[in-house]
mmCIF file of C-alpha atoms in Angstrom:
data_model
loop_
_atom_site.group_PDB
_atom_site.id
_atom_site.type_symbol
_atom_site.label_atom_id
_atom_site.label_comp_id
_atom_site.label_asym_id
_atom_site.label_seq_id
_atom_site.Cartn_x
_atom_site.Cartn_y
_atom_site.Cartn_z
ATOM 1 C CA UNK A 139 84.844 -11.498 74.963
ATOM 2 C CA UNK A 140 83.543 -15.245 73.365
ATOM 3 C CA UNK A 141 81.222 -14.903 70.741
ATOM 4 C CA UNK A 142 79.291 -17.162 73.091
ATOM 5 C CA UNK A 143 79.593 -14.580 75.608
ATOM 6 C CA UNK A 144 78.182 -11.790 73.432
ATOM 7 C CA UNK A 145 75.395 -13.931 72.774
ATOM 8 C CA UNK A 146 74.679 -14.177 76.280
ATOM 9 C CA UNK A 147 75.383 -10.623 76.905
ATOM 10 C CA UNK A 148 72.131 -10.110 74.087
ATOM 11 C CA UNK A 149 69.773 -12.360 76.107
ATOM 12 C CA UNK A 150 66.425 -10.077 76.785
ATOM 13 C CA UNK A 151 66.634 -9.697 80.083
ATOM 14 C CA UNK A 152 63.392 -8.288 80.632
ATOM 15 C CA UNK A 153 62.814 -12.467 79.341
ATOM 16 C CA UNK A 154 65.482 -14.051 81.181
ATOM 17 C CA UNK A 155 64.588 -13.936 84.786
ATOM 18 C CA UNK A 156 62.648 -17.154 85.624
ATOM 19 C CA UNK A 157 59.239 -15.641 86.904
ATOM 20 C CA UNK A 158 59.228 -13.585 83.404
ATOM 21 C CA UNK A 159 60.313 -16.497 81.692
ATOM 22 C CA UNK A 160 57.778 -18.842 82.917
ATOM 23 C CA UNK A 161 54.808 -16.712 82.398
ATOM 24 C CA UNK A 162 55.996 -15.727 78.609
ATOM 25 C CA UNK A 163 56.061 -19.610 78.119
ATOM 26 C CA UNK A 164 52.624 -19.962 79.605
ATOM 27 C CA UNK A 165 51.111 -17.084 77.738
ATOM 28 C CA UNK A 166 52.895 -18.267 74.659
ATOM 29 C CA UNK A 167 50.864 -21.545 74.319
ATOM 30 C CA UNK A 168 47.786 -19.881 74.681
ATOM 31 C CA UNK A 169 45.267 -17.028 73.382
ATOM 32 C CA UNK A 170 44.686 -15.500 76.976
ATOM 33 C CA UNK A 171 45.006 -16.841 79.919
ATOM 34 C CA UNK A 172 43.925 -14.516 83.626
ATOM 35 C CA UNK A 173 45.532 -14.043 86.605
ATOM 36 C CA UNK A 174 44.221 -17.032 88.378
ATOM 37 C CA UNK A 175 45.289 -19.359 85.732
ATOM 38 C CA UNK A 176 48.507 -17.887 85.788
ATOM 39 C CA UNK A 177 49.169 -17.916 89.686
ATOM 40 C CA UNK A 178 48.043 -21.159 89.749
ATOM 41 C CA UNK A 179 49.965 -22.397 86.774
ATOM 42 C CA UNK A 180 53.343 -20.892 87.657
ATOM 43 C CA UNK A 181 53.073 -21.257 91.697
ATOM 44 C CA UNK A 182 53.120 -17.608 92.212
ATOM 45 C CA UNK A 183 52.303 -15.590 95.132
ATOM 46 C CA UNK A 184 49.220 -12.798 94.103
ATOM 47 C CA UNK A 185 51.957 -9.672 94.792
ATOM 48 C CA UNK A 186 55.244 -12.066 92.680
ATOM 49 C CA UNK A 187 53.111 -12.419 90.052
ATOM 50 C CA UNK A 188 51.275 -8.902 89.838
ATOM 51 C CA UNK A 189 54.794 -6.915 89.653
ATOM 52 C CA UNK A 190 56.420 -9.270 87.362
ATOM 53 C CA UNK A 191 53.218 -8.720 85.058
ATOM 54 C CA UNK A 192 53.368 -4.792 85.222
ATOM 55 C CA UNK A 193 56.897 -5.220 83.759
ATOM 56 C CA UNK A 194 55.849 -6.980 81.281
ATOM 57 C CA UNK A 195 53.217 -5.117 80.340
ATOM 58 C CA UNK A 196 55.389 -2.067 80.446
ATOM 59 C CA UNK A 197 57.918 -3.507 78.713
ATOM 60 C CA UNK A 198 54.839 -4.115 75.755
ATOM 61 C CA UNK A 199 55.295 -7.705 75.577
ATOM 62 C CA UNK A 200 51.645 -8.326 77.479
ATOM 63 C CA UNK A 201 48.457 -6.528 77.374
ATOM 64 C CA UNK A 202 46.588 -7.335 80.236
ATOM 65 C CA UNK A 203 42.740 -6.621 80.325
ATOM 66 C CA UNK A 204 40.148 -6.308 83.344
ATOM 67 C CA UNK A 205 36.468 -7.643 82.365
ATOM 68 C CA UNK A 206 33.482 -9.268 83.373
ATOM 69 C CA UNK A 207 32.428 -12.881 81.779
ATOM 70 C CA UNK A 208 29.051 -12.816 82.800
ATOM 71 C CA UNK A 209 29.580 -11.750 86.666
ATOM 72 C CA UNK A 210 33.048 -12.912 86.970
ATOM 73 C CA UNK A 211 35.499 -10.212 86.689
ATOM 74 C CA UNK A 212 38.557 -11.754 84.815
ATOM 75 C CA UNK A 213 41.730 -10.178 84.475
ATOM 76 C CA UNK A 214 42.412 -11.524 81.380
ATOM 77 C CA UNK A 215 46.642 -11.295 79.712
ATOM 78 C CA UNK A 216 47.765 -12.279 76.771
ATOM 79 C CA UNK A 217 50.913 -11.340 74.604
ATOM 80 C CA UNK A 218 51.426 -8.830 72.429
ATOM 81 C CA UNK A 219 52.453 -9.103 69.263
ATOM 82 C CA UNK A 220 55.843 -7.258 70.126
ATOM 83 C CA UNK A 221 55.814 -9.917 73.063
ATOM 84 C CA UNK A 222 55.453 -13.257 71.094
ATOM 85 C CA UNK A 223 58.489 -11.728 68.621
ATOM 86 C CA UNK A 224 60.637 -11.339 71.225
ATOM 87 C CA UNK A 225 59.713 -14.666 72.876
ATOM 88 C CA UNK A 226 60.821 -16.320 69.786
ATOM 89 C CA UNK A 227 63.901 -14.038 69.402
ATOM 90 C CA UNK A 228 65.084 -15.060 73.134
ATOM 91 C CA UNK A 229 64.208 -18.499 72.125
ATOM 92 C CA UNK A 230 66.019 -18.909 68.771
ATOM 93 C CA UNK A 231 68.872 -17.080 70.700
ATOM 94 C CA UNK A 232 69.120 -19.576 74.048
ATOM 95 C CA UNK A 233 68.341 -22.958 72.013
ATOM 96 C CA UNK A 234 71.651 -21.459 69.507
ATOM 97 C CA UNK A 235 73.344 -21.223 72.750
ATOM 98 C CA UNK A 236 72.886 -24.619 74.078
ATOM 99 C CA UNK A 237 73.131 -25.647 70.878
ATOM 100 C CA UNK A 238 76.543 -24.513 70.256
ATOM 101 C CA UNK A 239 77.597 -25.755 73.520
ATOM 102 C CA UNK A 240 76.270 -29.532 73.059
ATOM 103 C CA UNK A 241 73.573 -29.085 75.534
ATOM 104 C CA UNK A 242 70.436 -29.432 73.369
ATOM 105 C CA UNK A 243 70.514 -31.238 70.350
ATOM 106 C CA UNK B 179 44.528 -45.643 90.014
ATOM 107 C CA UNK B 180 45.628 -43.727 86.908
ATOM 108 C CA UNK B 181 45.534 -39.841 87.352
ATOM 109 C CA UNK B 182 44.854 -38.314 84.220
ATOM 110 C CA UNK B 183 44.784 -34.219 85.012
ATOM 111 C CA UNK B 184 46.764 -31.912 83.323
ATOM 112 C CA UNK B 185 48.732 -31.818 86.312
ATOM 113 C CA UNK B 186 50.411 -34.849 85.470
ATOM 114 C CA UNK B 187 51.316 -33.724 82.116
ATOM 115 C CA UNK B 188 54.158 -31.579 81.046
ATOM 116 C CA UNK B 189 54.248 -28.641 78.649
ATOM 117 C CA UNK B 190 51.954 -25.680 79.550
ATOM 118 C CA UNK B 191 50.596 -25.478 76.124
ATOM 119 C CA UNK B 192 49.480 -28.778 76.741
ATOM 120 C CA UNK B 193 48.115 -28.303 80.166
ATOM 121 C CA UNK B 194 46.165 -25.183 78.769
ATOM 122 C CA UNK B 195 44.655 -27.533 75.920
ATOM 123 C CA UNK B 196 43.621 -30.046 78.221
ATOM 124 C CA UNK B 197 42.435 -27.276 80.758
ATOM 125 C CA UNK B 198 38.891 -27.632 79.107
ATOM 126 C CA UNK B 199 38.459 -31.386 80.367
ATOM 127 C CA UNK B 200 39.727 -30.316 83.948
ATOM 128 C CA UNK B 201 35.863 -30.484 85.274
ATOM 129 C CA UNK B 202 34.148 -32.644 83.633
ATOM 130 C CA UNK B 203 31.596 -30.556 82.106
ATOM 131 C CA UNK B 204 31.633 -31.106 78.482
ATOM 132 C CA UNK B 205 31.138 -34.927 79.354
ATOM 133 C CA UNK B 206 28.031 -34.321 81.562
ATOM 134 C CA UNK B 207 26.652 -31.370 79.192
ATOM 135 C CA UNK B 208 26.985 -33.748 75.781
ATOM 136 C CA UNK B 209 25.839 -36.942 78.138
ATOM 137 C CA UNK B 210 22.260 -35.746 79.548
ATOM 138 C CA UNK B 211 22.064 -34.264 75.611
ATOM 139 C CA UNK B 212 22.545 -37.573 74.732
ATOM 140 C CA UNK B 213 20.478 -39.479 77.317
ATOM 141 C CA UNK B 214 17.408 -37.047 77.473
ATOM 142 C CA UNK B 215 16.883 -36.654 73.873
ATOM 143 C CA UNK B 216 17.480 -40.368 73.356
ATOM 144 C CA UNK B 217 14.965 -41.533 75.826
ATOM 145 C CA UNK B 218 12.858 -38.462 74.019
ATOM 146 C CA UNK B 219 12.861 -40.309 70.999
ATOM 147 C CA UNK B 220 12.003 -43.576 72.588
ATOM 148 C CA UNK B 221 9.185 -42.075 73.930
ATOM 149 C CA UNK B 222 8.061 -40.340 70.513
ATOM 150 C CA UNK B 223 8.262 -44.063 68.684
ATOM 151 C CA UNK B 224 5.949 -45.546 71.582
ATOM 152 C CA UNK B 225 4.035 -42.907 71.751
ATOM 153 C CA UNK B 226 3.693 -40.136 68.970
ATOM 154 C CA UNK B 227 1.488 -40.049 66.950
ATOM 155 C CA UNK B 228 0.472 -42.234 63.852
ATOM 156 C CA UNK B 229 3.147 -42.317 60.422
ATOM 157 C CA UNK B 230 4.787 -39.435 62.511
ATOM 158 C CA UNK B 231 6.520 -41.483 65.344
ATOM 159 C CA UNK B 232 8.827 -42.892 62.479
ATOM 160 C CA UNK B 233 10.816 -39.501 62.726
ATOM 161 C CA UNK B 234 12.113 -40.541 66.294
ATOM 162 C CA UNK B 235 15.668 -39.904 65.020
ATOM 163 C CA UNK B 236 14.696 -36.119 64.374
ATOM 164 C CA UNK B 237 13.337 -35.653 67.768
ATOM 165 C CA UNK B 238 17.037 -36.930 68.685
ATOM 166 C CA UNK B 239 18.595 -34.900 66.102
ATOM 167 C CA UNK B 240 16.649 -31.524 67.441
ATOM 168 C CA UNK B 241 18.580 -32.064 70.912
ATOM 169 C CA UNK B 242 22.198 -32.364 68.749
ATOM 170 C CA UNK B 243 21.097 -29.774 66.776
ATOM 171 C CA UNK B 244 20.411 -27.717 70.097
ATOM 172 C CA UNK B 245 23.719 -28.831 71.770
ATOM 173 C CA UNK B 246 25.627 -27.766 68.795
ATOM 174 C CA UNK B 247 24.290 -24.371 68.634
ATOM 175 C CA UNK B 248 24.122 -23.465 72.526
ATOM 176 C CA UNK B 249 26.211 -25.704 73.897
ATOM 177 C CA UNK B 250 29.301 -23.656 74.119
ATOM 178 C CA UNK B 251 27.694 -20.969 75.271
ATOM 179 C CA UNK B 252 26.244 -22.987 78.024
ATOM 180 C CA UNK B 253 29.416 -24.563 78.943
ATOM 181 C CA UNK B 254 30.937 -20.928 79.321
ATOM 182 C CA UNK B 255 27.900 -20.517 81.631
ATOM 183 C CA UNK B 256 28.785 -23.584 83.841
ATOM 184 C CA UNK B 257 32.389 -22.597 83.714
ATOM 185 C CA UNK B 258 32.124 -19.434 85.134
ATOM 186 C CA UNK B 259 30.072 -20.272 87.956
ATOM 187 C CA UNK B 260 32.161 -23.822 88.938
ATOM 188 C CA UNK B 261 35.733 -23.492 86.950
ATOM 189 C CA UNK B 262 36.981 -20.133 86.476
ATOM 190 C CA UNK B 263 36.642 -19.030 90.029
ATOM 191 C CA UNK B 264 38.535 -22.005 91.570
ATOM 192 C CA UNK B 265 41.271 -22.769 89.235
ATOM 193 C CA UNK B 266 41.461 -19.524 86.900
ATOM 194 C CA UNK B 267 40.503 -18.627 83.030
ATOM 195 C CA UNK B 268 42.611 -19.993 80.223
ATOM 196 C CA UNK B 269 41.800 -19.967 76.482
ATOM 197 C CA UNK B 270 43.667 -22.143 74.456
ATOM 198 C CA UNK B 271 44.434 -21.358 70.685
ATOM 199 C CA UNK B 272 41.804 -22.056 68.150
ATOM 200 C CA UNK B 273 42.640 -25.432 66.570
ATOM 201 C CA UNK B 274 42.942 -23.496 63.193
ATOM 202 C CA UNK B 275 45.514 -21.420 64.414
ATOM 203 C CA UNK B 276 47.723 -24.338 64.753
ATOM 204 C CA UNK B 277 47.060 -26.085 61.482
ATOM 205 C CA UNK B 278 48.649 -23.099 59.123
ATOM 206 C CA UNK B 279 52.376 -24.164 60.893
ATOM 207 C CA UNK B 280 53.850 -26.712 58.681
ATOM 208 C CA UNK B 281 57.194 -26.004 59.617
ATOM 209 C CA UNK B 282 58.720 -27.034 62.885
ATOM 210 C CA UNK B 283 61.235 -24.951 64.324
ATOM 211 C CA UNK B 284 63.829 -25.937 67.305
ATOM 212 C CA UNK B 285 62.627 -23.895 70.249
ATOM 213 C CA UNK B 286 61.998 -23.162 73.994
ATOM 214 C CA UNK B 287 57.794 -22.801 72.726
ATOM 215 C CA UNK B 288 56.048 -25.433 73.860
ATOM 216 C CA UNK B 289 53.402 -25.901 70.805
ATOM 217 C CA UNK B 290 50.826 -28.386 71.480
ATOM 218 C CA UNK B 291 49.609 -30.496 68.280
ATOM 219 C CA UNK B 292 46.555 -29.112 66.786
ATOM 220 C CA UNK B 293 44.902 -32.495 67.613
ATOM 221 C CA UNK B 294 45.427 -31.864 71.272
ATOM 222 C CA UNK B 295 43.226 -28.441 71.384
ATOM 223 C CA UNK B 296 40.090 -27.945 72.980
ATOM 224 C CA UNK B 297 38.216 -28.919 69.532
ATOM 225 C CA UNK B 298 39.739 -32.557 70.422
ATOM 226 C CA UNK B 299 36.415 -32.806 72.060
ATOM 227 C CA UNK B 300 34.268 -32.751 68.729
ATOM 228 C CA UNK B 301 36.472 -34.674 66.500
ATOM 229 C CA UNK B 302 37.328 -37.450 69.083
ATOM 230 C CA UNK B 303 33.836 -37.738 71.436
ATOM 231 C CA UNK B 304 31.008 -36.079 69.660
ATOM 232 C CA UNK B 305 32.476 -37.904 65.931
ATOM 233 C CA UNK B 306 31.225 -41.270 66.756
ATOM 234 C CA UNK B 307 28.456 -40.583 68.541
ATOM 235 C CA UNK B 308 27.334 -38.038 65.643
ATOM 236 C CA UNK B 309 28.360 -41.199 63.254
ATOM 237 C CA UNK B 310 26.205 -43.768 65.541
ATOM 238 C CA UNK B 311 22.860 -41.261 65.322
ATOM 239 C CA UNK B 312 23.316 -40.996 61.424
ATOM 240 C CA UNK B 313 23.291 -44.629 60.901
ATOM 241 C CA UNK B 314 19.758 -44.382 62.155
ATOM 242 C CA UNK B 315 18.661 -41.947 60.128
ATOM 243 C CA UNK B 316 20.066 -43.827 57.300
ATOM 244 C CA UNK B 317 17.521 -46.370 58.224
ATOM 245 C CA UNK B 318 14.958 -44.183 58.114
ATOM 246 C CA UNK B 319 15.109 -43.458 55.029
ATOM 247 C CA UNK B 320 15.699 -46.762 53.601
ATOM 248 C CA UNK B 321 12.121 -47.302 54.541
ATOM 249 C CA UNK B 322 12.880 -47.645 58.887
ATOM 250 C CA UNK B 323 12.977 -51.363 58.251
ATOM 251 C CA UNK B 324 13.468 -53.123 61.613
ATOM 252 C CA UNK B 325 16.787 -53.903 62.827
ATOM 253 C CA UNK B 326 18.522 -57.263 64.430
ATOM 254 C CA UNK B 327 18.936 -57.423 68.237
ATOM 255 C CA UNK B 328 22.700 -57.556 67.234
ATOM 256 C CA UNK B 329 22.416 -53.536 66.500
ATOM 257 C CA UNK B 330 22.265 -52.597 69.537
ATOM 258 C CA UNK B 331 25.304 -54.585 71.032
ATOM 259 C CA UNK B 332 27.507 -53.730 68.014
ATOM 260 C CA UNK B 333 26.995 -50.296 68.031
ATOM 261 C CA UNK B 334 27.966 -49.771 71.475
ATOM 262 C CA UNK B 335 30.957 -52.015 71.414
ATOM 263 C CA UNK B 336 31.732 -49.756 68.571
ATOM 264 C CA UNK B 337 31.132 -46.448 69.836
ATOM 265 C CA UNK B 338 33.040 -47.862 72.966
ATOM 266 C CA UNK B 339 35.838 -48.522 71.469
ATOM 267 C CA UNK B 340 35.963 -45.676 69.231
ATOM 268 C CA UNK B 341 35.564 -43.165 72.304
ATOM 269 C CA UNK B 342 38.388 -44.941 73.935
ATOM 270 C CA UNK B 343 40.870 -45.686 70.998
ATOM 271 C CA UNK B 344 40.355 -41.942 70.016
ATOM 272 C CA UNK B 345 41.477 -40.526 73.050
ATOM 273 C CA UNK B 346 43.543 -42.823 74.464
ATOM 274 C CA UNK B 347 46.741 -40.645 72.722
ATOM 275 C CA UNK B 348 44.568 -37.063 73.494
ATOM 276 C CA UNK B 349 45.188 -34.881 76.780
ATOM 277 C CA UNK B 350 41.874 -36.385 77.997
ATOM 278 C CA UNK B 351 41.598 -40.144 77.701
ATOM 279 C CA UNK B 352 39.368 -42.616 79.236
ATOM 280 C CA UNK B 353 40.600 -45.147 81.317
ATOM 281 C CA UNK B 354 40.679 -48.565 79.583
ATOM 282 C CA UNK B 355 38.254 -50.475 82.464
ATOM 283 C CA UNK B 356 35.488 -48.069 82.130
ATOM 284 C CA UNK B 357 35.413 -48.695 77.915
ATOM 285 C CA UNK B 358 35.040 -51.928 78.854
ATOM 286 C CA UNK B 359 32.151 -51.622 81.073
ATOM 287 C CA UNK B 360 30.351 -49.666 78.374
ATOM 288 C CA UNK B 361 31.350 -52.473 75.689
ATOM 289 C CA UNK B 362 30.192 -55.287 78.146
ATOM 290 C CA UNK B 363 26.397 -53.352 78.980
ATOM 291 C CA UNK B 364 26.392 -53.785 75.089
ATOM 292 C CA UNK B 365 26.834 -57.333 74.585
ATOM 293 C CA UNK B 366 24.509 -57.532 77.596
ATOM 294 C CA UNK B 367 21.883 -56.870 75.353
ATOM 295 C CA UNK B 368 21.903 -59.418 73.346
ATOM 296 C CA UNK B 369 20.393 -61.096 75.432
ATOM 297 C CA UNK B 370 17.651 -58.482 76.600
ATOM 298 C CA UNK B 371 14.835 -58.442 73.766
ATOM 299 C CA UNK B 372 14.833 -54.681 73.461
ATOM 300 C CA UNK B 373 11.598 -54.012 70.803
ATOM 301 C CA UNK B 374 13.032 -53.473 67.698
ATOM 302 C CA UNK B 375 12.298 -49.435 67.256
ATOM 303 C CA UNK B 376 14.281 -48.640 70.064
ATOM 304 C CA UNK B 377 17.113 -50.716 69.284
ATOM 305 C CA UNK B 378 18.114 -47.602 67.342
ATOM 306 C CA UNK B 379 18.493 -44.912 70.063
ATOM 307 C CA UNK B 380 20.085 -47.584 72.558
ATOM 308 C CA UNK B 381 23.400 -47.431 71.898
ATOM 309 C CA UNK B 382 23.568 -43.531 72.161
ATOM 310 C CA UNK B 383 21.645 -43.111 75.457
ATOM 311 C CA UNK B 384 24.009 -46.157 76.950
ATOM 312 C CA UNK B 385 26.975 -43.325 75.554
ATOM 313 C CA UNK B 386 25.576 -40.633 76.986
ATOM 314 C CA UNK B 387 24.907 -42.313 80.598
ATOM 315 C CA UNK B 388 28.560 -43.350 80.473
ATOM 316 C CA UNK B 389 29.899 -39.990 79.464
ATOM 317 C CA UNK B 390 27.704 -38.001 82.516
ATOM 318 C CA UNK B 391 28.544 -40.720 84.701
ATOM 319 C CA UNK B 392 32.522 -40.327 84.056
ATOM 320 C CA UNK B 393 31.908 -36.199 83.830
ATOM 321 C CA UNK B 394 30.469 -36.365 87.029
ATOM 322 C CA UNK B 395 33.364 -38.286 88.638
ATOM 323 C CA UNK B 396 35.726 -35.610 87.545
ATOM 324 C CA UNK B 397 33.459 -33.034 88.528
ATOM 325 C CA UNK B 398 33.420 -34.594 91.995
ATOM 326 C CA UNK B 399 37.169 -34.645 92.340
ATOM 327 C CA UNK B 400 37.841 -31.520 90.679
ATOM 328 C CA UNK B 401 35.526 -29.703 93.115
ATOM 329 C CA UNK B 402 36.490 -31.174 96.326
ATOM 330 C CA UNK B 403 40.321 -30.727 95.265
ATOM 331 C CA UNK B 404 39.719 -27.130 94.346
ATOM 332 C CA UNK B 405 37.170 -25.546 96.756
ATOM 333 C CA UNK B 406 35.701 -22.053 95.782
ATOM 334 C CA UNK B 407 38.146 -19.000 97.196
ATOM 335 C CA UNK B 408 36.780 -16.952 99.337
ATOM 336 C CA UNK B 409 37.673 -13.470 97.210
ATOM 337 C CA UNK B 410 37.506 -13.090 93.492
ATOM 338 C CA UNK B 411 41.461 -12.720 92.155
ATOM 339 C CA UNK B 412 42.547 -9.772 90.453
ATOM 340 C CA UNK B 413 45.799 -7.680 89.356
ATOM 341 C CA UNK B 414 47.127 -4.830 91.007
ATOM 342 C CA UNK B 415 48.987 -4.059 87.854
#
């Protein structure tokens, strides 16, 4: 096995499928974002994005949050600190990747 | 014609930042500030009373002083009933929280330039306008000698151009053709013998017409594009 392979082989999955992927990197630029935002955002369908949240909750990388703004129940999510650490881990890992194989420079 | 959403731009930290400008609000909230309190003032130096209509510029100042204090909180107000329902919730991060990274790291994180945050809005719109108001104070208290028909003219070519070279580079800028209207209703009144105590509050009610007028063009659009759902969102998680 490549070093380059065992790299791979370390990618956070829980991070690496796309869905997952694109919500971290939504949540990442922001303080909270809620569901709406996030459907909306991503093009998700209301069940997609729902189960792909639970694991991600589960997983501790996002706390999500039910509450009212006024009248307007929000269901506010945002990353956890354990989440934003391993965004930047999977990150630092993928762009050393590319990196190393001349695809991002 | 130019469209300016976040749609059309690319990172989502970015999108999120400029998220706040999506309906126009801020512009029509800080633009009726600007033209009631201004034609307030105009009012108070024709008709207030005695010595006491010379403090027309703190009749103006009372409705920035008001719009600084509630006029988040009345923006959240507006946003709940016409934004967050059609188009979602999304808090970008406090401009502050940006600042403290000096460093730049190579990464898949999209960070947006502190400049580009939802504070934008004060530094790059409310700045020169806030600038603009204080000049009249200033003349106030230099004895509220009476200023040249050229004041009025100046100061809103200024403040046009300001608004527009500000934000031009910002997630929210103004189109160019607009900034010129603004700048040529200025000159305009050079020729239009405004009396010389109102030349003062001029400029800032011309602003605050032009910012409503362009807030209420993106309202417009941003409503009929995103008409209100018929059930409120939520997670099943």
């Amino acid at each position: 096995m490549t070093d380059q392979a065992q790299e791979i082989a370390q990618l956070d999955r829980m991070i690496h499928e796309p869905a997952r992927l694109t919500i971290m990197l939504i949540l990442d630029g922001v303080s909270e974002a809620d569901f709406l935002y996030l459907q909306r955002e991503g093009g998700f369908t209301q069940g997609n994005l729902s189960g792909h949240l639970t694991k991600l909750e589960d997983a501790g990388y996002v706390e999500i949050e039910k509450k009212f703004k006024g009248k307007v129940p929000l269901t506010l999510c945002r990353l956890t600190g354990a989440g934003k650490a391993a965004f930047a881990g999977y990150s630092q890992r993928m762009m050393g990747l590319l990196k190393g194989n001349g695809s991002a420079g | 014609m130019r469209d300016d959403s976040p749609a059309q731009t690319a990172s989502y930290g970015r999108r999120a930042a400029a998220y706040w400008f999506v309906d126009g609000l801020p512009e029509i909230l800080l633009g009726l500030v600007l033209v009631v309190f201004g034609a307030l003032a105009m009012l108070w130096r024709i008709g207030g009373p005695g010595q006491l209509r010379r403090f027309d510029f703190a009749v103006f100042f009372a409705g920035i002083i008001l719009y600084g204090s509630l006029g988040r909180r009345f923006l959240d107000f507006l946003k709940l009933r016409f934004t967050y329902p059609r188009t979602g919730y999304v808090q970008p991060p406090e401009e502050d929280e940006w600042r403290v990274e000096t460093m730049t790291t190579l990464d898949l994180r999209h960070r947006p330039p502190a400049r580009e945050n939802v504070t934008s809005f004060h530094l790059r719109t409310e700045l020169p306008i806030v600038f603009v108001a204080f000049l009249w104070s200033s003349d106030w208290s230099s004895g509220g000698s009476e200023i040249g028909r050229w004041y009025a003219p100046l100061a809103t070519i200024a403040l046009a151009a300001a608004l527009y070279g500000l934000n031009r580079r910002s997630e929210h800028p103004y189109r160019w053709w607009p900034a010129l209207i603004l700048a040529l209703v200025g000159l305009a009144f050079l020729w239009v013998d405004v009396p010389g105590p109102l030349r003062h509050p001029l400029p800032l009610l011309l602003a605050g017409l032009w910012l409503a007028v362009q807030g209420a063009y993106t309202l417009l659009h941003y409503l009929r594009a995103n008409p209100q759902p018929q059930r409120a969102e939520g997670v099943k998680a």
